[in-house]
């Protein structure tokens, strides 16, 4: 009796798919972190995805994107786990004792609006640099390429833009914008209520 060539070919393609899966683990871990903030939860999600993928490897169609197939499994696994968690723990999200105390955000909202308005009042060249470097986090070199200017020009424009922003916000130094001396209303509340 001759061995079936289709089965041998299928077995070889599954072994190849398995080795490709191993090469995609770093991409899976990065994708899992978009769902889970905790790295151990993200690793658990990757492990669950790999377990499901290897159990159903015969369902993978050769010639299609293995990465997309794995990402779809991961996304579906995450949403299924989230639905189960909501069903298993009814009322936990509504319990006031489990909520963290949060300081009022009105001051930060006001400060954010003031900063936005101050940035809008900057000259266009300074506004462009402060947004590229300060807000979007681009390097000086990248900002220079986008603006079509030299590295030194980027640095001087950024320096002038920061000084102008401090003036607009009526601040003495950059650290005074961050370190506020006022106390928030909830900061004065006792940490625990005596019984």
Short mmCIF file of N, CA and C in Angstrom, two decimals, residues 121-191:
data_model
loop_
_atom_site.label_atom_id
_atom_site.label_comp_id
_atom_site.label_asym_id
_atom_site.label_seq_id
_atom_site.Cartn_x
_atom_site.Cartn_y
_atom_site.Cartn_z
N UNK A 121 -1.46 80.49 19.55
CA UNK A 121 -1.01 81.87 19.42
C UNK A 121 0.46 81.98 18.98
N UNK A 122 1.18 80.85 18.97
CA UNK A 122 2.59 80.88 18.55
C UNK A 122 2.68 81.17 17.05
N UNK A 123 3.81 81.74 16.60
CA UNK A 123 4.02 81.88 15.15
C UNK A 123 4.02 80.50 14.50
N UNK A 124 3.61 80.41 13.24
CA UNK A 124 3.47 79.09 12.58
C UNK A 124 4.72 78.22 12.65
N UNK A 125 5.91 78.80 12.46
CA UNK A 125 7.14 77.99 12.49
C UNK A 125 7.38 77.42 13.88
N UNK A 126 7.12 78.20 14.92
CA UNK A 126 7.31 77.71 16.29
C UNK A 126 6.24 76.69 16.66
N UNK A 127 5.00 76.96 16.25
CA UNK A 127 3.91 76.04 16.54
C UNK A 127 4.18 74.68 15.90
N UNK A 128 4.66 74.68 14.67
CA UNK A 128 4.94 73.44 13.96
C UNK A 128 6.00 72.61 14.69
N UNK A 129 7.08 73.25 15.12
CA UNK A 129 8.16 72.54 15.82
C UNK A 129 7.70 72.03 17.17
N UNK A 130 6.97 72.85 17.93
CA UNK A 130 6.54 72.41 19.27
C UNK A 130 5.58 71.23 19.17
N UNK A 131 4.75 71.21 18.13
CA UNK A 131 3.82 70.08 17.96
C UNK A 131 4.59 68.83 17.53
N UNK A 132 5.50 68.98 16.58
CA UNK A 132 6.25 67.81 16.09
C UNK A 132 7.12 67.19 17.18
N UNK A 133 7.88 68.03 17.90
CA UNK A 133 8.82 67.51 18.89
C UNK A 133 8.17 67.33 20.25
N UNK A 134 7.45 68.35 20.72
CA UNK A 134 6.89 68.31 22.08
C UNK A 134 5.66 67.47 22.23
N UNK A 135 4.79 67.48 21.22
CA UNK A 135 3.53 66.75 21.33
C UNK A 135 3.63 65.36 20.71
N UNK A 136 4.14 65.29 19.47
CA UNK A 136 4.20 64.00 18.77
C UNK A 136 5.44 63.19 19.10
N UNK A 137 6.44 63.81 19.77
CA UNK A 137 7.62 63.09 20.21
C UNK A 137 8.61 62.73 19.11
N UNK A 138 8.61 63.47 18.02
CA UNK A 138 9.55 63.19 16.94
C UNK A 138 10.95 63.67 17.33
N UNK A 139 11.94 63.07 16.73
CA UNK A 139 13.32 63.50 16.98
C UNK A 139 13.57 64.83 16.25
N UNK A 140 14.63 65.51 16.65
CA UNK A 140 14.99 66.77 16.00
C UNK A 140 15.26 66.54 14.51
N UNK A 141 15.90 65.43 14.19
CA UNK A 141 16.22 65.13 12.80
C UNK A 141 14.95 64.95 11.96
N UNK A 142 13.98 64.20 12.51
CA UNK A 142 12.72 63.98 11.80
C UNK A 142 11.98 65.31 11.60
N UNK A 143 11.95 66.11 12.65
CA UNK A 143 11.27 67.42 12.55
C UNK A 143 11.97 68.30 11.52
N UNK A 144 13.31 68.25 11.47
CA UNK A 144 14.05 69.03 10.48
C UNK A 144 13.73 68.60 9.06
N UNK A 145 13.60 67.29 8.84
CA UNK A 145 13.25 66.79 7.51
C UNK A 145 11.85 67.24 7.10
N UNK A 146 10.91 67.17 8.05
CA UNK A 146 9.53 67.55 7.74
C UNK A 146 9.44 69.05 7.45
N UNK A 147 10.15 69.86 8.25
CA UNK A 147 10.07 71.31 8.10
C UNK A 147 11.04 71.84 7.05
N UNK A 148 11.95 71.01 6.59
CA UNK A 148 12.92 71.42 5.59
C UNK A 148 13.94 72.42 6.13
N UNK A 149 14.42 72.18 7.36
CA UNK A 149 15.41 73.08 7.94
C UNK A 149 16.49 72.27 8.65
N UNK A 150 17.59 72.95 8.98
CA UNK A 150 18.74 72.30 9.60
C UNK A 150 18.45 71.96 11.07
N UNK A 151 19.27 71.07 11.63
CA UNK A 151 19.11 70.63 13.01
C UNK A 151 19.22 71.81 13.98
N UNK A 152 20.17 72.69 13.75
CA UNK A 152 20.33 73.87 14.61
C UNK A 152 19.11 74.77 14.59
N UNK A 153 18.50 74.90 13.42
CA UNK A 153 17.29 75.72 13.29
C UNK A 153 16.14 75.11 14.08
N UNK A 154 16.03 73.79 14.04
CA UNK A 154 14.98 73.10 14.80
C UNK A 154 15.16 73.37 16.28
N UNK A 155 16.39 73.23 16.77
CA UNK A 155 16.66 73.44 18.18
C UNK A 155 16.37 74.87 18.61
N UNK A 156 16.78 75.86 17.80
CA UNK A 156 16.54 77.25 18.19
C UNK A 156 15.05 77.59 18.14
N UNK A 157 14.34 77.08 17.13
CA UNK A 157 12.89 77.33 17.06
C UNK A 157 12.18 76.70 18.25
N UNK A 158 12.61 75.50 18.61
CA UNK A 158 11.99 74.82 19.74
C UNK A 158 12.25 75.58 21.03
N UNK A 159 13.47 76.06 21.20
CA UNK A 159 13.80 76.83 22.40
C UNK A 159 12.97 78.10 22.48
N UNK A 160 12.87 78.81 21.38
CA UNK A 160 12.06 80.04 21.35
C UNK A 160 10.58 79.73 21.58
N UNK A 161 10.11 78.63 21.02
CA UNK A 161 8.70 78.26 21.20
C UNK A 161 8.41 77.93 22.66
N UNK A 162 9.31 77.23 23.32
CA UNK A 162 9.12 76.90 24.75
C UNK A 162 9.11 78.16 25.60
N UNK A 163 10.05 79.08 25.33
CA UNK A 163 10.08 80.33 26.10
C UNK A 163 8.80 81.13 25.88
N UNK A 164 8.34 81.17 24.65
CA UNK A 164 7.12 81.91 24.34
C UNK A 164 5.91 81.27 25.03
N UNK A 165 5.88 79.94 25.06
CA UNK A 165 4.78 79.26 25.75
C UNK A 165 4.78 79.58 27.24
N UNK A 166 5.96 79.61 27.85
CA UNK A 166 6.05 79.95 29.27
C UNK A 166 5.51 81.36 29.51
N UNK A 167 5.85 82.28 28.62
CA UNK A 167 5.34 83.65 28.74
C UNK A 167 3.82 83.67 28.59
N UNK A 168 3.32 82.95 27.59
CA UNK A 168 1.87 82.91 27.33
C UNK A 168 1.11 82.33 28.52
N UNK A 169 1.71 81.34 29.17
CA UNK A 169 1.05 80.68 30.30
C UNK A 169 1.35 81.36 31.63
N UNK A 170 2.14 82.45 31.58
CA UNK A 170 2.50 83.22 32.77
C UNK A 170 3.20 82.34 33.81
N UNK A 171 4.17 81.54 33.34
CA UNK A 171 4.95 80.65 34.20
C UNK A 171 6.39 81.14 34.26
N UNK A 172 7.07 80.86 35.38
CA UNK A 172 8.45 81.27 35.52
C UNK A 172 9.43 80.23 34.96
N UNK A 173 9.09 78.95 35.06
CA UNK A 173 9.97 77.89 34.57
C UNK A 173 9.12 76.73 34.07
N UNK A 174 9.75 75.84 33.33
CA UNK A 174 9.02 74.69 32.79
C UNK A 174 8.51 73.78 33.91
N UNK A 175 9.28 73.63 34.98
CA UNK A 175 8.84 72.75 36.06
C UNK A 175 7.65 73.32 36.81
N UNK A 176 7.47 74.64 36.81
CA UNK A 176 6.33 75.21 37.50
C UNK A 176 5.02 74.88 36.79
N UNK A 177 5.09 74.53 35.50
CA UNK A 177 3.88 74.13 34.78
C UNK A 177 3.39 72.77 35.27
N UNK A 178 4.32 71.93 35.71
CA UNK A 178 3.98 70.57 36.10
C UNK A 178 3.74 70.46 37.59
N UNK A 179 4.63 71.05 38.37
CA UNK A 179 4.56 70.94 39.82
C UNK A 179 3.68 72.05 40.36
N UNK A 180 2.45 71.72 40.67
CA UNK A 180 1.50 72.69 41.19
C UNK A 180 1.53 72.64 42.71
N UNK A 181 1.43 73.79 43.33
CA UNK A 181 1.48 73.82 44.80
C UNK A 181 0.11 73.78 45.42
N UNK A 182 -0.93 74.02 44.64
CA UNK A 182 -2.27 73.99 45.21
C UNK A 182 -2.62 72.56 45.61
N UNK A 183 -3.47 72.46 46.61
CA UNK A 183 -3.95 71.14 47.00
C UNK A 183 -5.31 70.93 46.38
N UNK A 184 -5.57 69.73 46.00
CA UNK A 184 -6.86 69.38 45.43
C UNK A 184 -7.85 69.12 46.56
N UNK A 185 -9.12 69.33 46.32
CA UNK A 185 -10.10 69.12 47.39
C UNK A 185 -10.06 67.72 47.97
N UNK A 186 -9.90 66.68 47.14
CA UNK A 186 -9.91 65.31 47.67
C UNK A 186 -8.61 64.95 48.36
N UNK A 187 -7.54 65.71 48.10
CA UNK A 187 -6.27 65.40 48.75
C UNK A 187 -6.35 65.69 50.25
N UNK A 188 -7.27 66.57 50.66
CA UNK A 188 -7.38 66.92 52.06
C UNK A 188 -8.29 65.96 52.83
N UNK A 189 -8.99 65.06 52.12
CA UNK A 189 -9.87 64.11 52.79
C UNK A 189 -9.04 63.05 53.50
N UNK A 190 -9.56 62.51 54.59
CA UNK A 190 -8.82 61.44 55.29
C UNK A 190 -8.73 60.20 54.41
N UNK A 191 -7.65 59.46 54.55
CA UNK A 191 -7.44 58.25 53.76
C UNK A 191 -8.45 57.17 54.11
#
